[in-house]
XYZ file of C-alpha atoms in Angstrom:
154
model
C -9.047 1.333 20.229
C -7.683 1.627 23.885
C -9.479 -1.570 24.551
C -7.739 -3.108 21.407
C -3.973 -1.968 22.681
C -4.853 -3.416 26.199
C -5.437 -6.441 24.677
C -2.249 -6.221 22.574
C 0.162 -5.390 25.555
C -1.999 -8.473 27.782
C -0.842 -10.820 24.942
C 2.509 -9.158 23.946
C 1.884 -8.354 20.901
C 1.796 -5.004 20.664
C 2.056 -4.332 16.692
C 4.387 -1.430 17.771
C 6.885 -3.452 19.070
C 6.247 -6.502 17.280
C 7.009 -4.680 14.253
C 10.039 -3.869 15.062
C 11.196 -7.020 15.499
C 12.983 -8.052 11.690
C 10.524 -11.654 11.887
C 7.597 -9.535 12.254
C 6.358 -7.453 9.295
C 3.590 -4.817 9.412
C 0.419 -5.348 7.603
C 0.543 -2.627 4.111
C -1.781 0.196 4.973
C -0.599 2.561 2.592
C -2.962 3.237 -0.296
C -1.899 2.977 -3.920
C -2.043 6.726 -3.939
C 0.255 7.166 -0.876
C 2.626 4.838 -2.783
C 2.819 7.132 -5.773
C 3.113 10.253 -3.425
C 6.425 8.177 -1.807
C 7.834 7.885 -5.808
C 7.484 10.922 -6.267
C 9.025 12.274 -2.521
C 12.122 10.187 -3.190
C 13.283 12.011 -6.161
C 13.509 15.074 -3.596
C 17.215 16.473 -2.976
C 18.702 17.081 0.041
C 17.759 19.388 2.639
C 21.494 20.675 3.178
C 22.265 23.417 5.557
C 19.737 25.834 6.950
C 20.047 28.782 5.439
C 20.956 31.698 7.115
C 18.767 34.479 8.433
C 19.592 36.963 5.747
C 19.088 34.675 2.825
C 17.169 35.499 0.217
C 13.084 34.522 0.991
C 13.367 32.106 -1.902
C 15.716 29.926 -0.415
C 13.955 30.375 2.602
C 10.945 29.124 1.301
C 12.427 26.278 -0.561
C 13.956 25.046 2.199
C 10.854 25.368 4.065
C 9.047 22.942 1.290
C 11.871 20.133 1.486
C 11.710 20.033 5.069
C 7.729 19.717 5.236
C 7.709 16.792 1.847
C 10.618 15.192 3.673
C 8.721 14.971 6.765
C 5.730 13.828 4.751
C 8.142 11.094 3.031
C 9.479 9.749 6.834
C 6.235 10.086 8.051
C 4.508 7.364 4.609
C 7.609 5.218 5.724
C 6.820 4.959 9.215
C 3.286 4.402 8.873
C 3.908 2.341 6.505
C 6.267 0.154 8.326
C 4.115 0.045 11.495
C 1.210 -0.329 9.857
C -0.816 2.493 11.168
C -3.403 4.180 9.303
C -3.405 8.178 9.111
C -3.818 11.500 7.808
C -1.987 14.711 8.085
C -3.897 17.927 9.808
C -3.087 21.143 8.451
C -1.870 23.633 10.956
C -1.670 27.699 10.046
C 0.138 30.165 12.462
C -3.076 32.211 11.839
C -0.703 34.890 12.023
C -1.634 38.696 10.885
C 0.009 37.996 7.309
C -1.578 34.359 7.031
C -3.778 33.941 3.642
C -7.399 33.311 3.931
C -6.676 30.018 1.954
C -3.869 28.627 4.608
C -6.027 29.615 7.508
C -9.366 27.999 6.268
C -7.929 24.933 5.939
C -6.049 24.949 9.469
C -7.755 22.386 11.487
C -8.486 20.061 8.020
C -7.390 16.654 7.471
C -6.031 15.691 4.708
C -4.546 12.659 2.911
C -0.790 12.793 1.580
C -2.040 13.423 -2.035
C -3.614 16.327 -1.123
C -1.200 17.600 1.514
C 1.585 17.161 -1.778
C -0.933 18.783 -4.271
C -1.258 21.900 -2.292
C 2.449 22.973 -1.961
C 3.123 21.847 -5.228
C 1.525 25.088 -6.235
C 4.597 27.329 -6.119
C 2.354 30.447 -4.534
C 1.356 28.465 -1.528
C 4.904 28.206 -0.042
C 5.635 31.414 -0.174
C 6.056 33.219 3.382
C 4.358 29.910 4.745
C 4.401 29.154 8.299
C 1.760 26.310 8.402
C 2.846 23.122 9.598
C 1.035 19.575 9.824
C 0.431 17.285 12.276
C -0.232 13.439 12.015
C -3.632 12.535 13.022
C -3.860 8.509 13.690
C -6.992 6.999 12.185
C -9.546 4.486 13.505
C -10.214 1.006 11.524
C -13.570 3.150 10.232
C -10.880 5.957 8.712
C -11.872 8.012 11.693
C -9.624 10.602 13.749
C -8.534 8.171 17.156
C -9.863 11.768 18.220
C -12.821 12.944 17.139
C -12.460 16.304 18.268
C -9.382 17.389 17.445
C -10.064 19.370 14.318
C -12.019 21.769 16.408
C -10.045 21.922 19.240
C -7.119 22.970 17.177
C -9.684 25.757 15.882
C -10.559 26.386 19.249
């Protein structure tokens, strides 16, 4: 891969860049399924303000789940655009009051489907800290790095 962008920057044609340019367009690397999970993102409402310390830990929690499947929506439309392939990694605080279910699966990848499914089960955003991370994949599908699921276990 580092070989590959070398090569791009030498020629200048780095797809980065290049894609930015409006003549340019970036190849589709979005699978059918990441196209349904962007329907389904865009019917979400707006985030509106953040809501105060001493609200209620329902609207604390819903706000929480906006913010994470609007950051999942931007981050299908900038992939997208670029066309980079990914996956999202699952980070838990792994905090004293983290479940054994969000903490197992800290260090995971998974695809936007499955990122979606799991906090569309109402009981896994409650009191959630986790957070993900973007993990840019290899033209095999492969993490760029290999290791990073256990060094964020580590």
């Amino acid at each position: 891969m580092l070989n590959r962008l070398k090569s791009w920057i030498a020629k200048g044609t780095d797809p980065i860049l290049s894609s930015l340019r409006p003549t340019n367009q970036a190849k589709t690397v979005l699978s059918e399924s990441d196209l349904q999970c962007l329907k389904e993102l865009q019917r979400l409402p707006s985030l509106g303000e953040i809501p105060d310390r001493n609200a209620p830990q329902d609207v604390c929690d819903a706000w929480k789940h906006a913010a994470r499947m609007n950051a999942v929506r931007s981050t299908l439309l900038d992939m997208e655009r670029l066309g980079v392939s990914f996956m999202f990694m699952h980070m838990s605080a792994l905090s004293p009051t983290s479940r054994r279910s969000h903490a197992e699966r800290s260090g995971e990848i998974f695809t936007a489907r499955e990122v979606i499914d799991f906090w569309a089960n109402p009981a896994n955003r409650v009191n959630c800290k986790c957070t993900l991370l973007v993990v840019l994949l290899d033209d095999d599908g492969k993490p760029l790095i290999p290791s990073i699921g256990q060094r964020s276990k580590a």
